[in-house]
XYZ file of C-alpha atoms in Angstrom:
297
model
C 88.716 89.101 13.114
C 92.113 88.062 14.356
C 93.380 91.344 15.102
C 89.789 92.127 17.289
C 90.230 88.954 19.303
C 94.289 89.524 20.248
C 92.556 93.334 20.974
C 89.752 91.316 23.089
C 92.956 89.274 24.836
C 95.281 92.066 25.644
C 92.100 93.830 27.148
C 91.217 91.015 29.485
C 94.908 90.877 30.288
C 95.564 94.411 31.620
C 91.939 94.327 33.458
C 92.500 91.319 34.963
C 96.260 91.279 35.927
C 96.815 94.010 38.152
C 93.903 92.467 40.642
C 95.000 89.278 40.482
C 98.799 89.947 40.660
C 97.153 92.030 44.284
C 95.777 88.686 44.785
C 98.709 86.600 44.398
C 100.978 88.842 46.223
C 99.210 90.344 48.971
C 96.526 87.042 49.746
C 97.701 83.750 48.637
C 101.673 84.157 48.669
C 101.130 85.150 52.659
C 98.923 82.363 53.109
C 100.822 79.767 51.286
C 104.606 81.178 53.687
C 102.243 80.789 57.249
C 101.839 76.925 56.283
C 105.275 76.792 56.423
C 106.176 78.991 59.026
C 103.831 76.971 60.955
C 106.916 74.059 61.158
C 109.428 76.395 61.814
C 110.260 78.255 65.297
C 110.937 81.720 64.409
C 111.171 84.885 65.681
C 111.464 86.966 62.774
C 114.966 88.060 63.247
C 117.062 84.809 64.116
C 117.319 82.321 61.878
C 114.622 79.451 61.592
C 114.604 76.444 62.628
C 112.412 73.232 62.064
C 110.419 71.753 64.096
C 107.598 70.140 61.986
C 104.678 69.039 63.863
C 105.932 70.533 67.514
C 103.625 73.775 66.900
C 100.274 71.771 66.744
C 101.361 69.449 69.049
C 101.867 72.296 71.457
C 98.621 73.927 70.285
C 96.314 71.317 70.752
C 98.021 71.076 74.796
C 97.526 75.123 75.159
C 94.820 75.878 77.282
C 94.862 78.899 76.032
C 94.365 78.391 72.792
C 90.899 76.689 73.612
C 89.718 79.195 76.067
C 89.855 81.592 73.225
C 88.390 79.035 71.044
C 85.150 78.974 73.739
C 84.607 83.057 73.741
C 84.676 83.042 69.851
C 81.685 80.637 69.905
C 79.881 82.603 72.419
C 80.189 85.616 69.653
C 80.142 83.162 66.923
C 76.233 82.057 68.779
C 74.816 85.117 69.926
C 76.776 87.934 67.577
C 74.653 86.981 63.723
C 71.364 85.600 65.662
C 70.692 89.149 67.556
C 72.179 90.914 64.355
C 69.933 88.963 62.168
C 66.554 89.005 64.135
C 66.933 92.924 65.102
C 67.806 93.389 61.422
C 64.652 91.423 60.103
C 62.363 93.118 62.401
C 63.407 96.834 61.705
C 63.562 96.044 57.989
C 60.083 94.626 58.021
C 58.985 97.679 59.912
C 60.319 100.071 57.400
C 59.294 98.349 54.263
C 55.338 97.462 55.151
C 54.616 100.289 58.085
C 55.127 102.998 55.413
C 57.074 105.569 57.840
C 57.486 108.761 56.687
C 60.918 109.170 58.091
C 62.076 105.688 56.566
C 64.935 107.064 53.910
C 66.142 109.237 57.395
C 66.151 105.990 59.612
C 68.431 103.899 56.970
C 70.912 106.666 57.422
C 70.700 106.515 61.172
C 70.664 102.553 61.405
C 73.551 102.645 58.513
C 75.658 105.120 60.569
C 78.128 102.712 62.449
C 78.982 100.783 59.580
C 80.569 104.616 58.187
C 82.648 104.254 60.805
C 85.722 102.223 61.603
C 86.191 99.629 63.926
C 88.351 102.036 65.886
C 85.806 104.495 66.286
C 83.192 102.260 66.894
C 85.360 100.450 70.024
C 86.525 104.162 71.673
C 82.516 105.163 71.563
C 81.141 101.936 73.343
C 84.645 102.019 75.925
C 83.492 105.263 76.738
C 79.543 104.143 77.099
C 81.241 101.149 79.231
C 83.313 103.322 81.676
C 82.484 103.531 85.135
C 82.980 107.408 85.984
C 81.539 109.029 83.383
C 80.192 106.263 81.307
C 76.811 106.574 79.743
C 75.416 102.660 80.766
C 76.145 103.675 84.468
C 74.749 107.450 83.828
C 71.359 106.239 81.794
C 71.006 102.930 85.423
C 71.988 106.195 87.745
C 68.172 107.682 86.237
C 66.496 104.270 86.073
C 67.188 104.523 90.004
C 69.815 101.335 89.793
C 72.778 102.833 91.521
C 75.799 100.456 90.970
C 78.308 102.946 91.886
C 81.417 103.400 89.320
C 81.188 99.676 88.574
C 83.542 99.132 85.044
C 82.092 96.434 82.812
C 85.088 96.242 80.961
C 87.187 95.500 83.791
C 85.003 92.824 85.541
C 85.666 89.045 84.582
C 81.659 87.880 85.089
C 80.479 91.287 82.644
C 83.731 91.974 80.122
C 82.688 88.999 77.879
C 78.807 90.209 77.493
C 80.068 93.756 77.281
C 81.890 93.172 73.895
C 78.572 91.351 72.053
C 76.922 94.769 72.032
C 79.574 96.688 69.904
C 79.666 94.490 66.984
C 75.968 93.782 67.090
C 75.272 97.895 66.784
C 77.715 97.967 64.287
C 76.274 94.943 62.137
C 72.736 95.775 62.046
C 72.429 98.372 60.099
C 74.252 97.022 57.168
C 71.751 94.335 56.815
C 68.646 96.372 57.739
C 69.777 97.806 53.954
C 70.255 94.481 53.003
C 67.155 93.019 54.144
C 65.393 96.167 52.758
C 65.962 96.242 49.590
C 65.448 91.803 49.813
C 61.746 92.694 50.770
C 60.873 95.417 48.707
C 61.285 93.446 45.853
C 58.304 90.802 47.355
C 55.099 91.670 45.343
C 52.862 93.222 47.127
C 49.861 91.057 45.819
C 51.135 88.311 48.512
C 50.477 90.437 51.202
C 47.296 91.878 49.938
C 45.898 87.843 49.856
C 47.468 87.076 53.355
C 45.623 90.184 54.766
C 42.508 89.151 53.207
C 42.966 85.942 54.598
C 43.397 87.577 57.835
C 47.350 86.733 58.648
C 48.857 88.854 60.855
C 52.078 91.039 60.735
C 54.132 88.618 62.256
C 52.479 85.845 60.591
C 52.974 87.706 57.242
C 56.958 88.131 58.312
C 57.135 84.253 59.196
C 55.451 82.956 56.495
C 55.939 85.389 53.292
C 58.812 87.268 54.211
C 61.733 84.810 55.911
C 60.989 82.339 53.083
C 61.089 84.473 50.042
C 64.448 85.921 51.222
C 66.015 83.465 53.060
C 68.956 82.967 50.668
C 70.288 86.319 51.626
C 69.428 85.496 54.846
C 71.663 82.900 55.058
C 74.517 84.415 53.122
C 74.475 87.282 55.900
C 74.730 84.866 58.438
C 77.744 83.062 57.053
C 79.408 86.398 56.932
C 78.578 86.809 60.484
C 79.336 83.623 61.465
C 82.943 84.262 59.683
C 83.629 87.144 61.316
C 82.690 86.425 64.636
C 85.512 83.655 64.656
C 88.226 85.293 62.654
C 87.607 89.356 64.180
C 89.033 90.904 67.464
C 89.725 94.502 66.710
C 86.855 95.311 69.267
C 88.732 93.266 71.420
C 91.845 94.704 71.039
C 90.692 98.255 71.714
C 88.398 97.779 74.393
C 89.920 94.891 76.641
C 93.562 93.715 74.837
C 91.838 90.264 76.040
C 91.331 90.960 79.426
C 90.873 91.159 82.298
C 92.664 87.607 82.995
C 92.197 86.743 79.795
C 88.178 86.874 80.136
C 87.847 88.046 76.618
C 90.763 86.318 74.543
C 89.520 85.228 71.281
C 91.971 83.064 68.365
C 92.682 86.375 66.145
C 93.899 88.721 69.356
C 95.883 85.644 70.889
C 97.207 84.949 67.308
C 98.372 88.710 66.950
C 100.070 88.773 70.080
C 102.351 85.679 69.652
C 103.295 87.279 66.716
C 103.120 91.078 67.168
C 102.694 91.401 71.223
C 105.052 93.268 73.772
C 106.243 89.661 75.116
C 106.102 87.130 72.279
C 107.276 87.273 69.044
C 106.910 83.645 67.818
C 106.125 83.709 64.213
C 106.369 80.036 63.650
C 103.888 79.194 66.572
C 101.965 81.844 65.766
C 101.049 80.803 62.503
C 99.964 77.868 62.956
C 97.495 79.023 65.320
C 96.170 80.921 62.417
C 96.370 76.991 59.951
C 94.203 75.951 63.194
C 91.990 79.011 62.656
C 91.741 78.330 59.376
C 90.682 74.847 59.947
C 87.647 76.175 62.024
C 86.389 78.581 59.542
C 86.020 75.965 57.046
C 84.138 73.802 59.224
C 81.864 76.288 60.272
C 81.679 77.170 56.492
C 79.860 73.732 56.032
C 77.911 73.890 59.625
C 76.309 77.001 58.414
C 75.644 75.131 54.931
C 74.045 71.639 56.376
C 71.856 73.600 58.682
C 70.771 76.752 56.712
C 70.162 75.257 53.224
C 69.255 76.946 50.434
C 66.130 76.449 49.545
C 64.970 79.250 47.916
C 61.178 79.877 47.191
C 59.752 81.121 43.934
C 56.111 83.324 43.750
């Protein structure tokens, strides 16, 4: 009996210690060295110096800091409710309209999430550009003629132009999400609904949303995560511009630390503590007003 449990032990131990040694080494360790880089004032190269509180003192006095802060709740608004509501509608279709084509139309809808970030920014840059871009191209045979007009390079349209990217590249993800939620709804609940002569959307409203709301709202925390803490659709499309029209915390972050003219470590972390700090509360926002009340049938 001894011998099987020190067997059971060393088991546990090998499974469990390479991913948590990953853990330690590449997560928390990093994380633990930005809180106190975050009182220093370092390049990376010279040697640090101390400067305790200076960083968030200057932070909280950047305006650029909060500008940033303002376009990542514009994403952090409209990013997870279109991703959400286009993903509850499609997956509604395909589960209760029967298509024939349905296990082809996951594929499609799943498509962008097979590709990286990367990929996904170069496609919509090149539906955004204003020679040979397809928006202009599909206006040009809608007979609106707006010449070679750049979204991407216009202050009043850059901002807007980035919300469509990550919402195509969210949605299908949690159209399979969503699907395989609602399947799993018994299909006597609909039968009685129709009998009682609810309608489709009635039927989505009142049977569907409720029975699966707590993966509802676990998708939206993860959209409302990574609308605040993601810019690598930023990065390739705009770098933050033009004038800074598109700036969000992660891309300003990155380029006090990493960027062609700053390379301020210290100050740069603790723009990434302050990050931190807004993740958390928008952790618990998402928890007081989406709570999870599950239903039972």
């Amino acid at each position: 009996m001894q011998k099987s449990r020190n067997q059971k032990r060393i088991f546990l131990a090998l499974a469990i210690t390479p991913a948590f040694g990953g853990y330690l080494l590449f997560t928390l360790y990093p994380n633990l060295m930005s809180v106190y880089y975050s009182f220093l004032n370092w390049n990376g190269i010279n040697e640090p110096q101390f400067v305790g509180l200076q960083n968030y003192i200057t932070l909280f006095q950047d305006k650029y800091v909060w500008r940033a802060l303002g376009h990542n709740l514009i994403y952090m608004i409209f990013v997870p409710t279109l991703v959400i509501l286009i993903s509850l509608l499609l997956a509604y279709l395909l589960t209760n309209k029967s298509y024939k084509g349905t296990p082809v139309y996951k594929v499609i809808f799943f498509f962008p999430n097979v590709l990286s970030s990367v990929v996904v920014a170069l496609l919509w840059a090149f539906v955004y550009d204003g020679s040979f871009g397809l928006l202009n191209s599909l206006l040009r045979l809608a007979g609106i003629d707006i010449g070679e007009f750049y979204w991407l390079g216009d202050t009043k349209t850059a901002l807007w132009a980035i919300i469509p990217p990550y919402v195509w590249a969210g949605v299908g993800f949690y159209v399979v999400i969503f699907m395989n939620a609602m399947i799993t709804i018994p299909k006597s609940l609909y039968e009685s609904a129709i009998l009682d002569g609810a309608k489709p959307m009635t039927r989505l409203f009142q049977i569907t949303i409720p029975l699966i709301m707590p993966i509802i709202r676990v998708g939206a925390l993860f959209l409302v995560l990574g609308s605040l803490k993601g810019f690598e659709h930023v990065l390739i499309l705009t770098n933050g511009g033009p004038a800074g029209s598109t700036d969000v915390i992660g891309l300003y972050m990155f380029n006090l630390a990493f960027g062609s003219e700053y390379h301020n470590y210290g100050y740069a972390s603790a723009v990434g503590m302050f990050l931190f700090v807004v993740l958390v509360l928008a952790k618990l926002l998402t928890d007081k007003y989406m709570a999870n009340r599950s239903v039972e049938y």
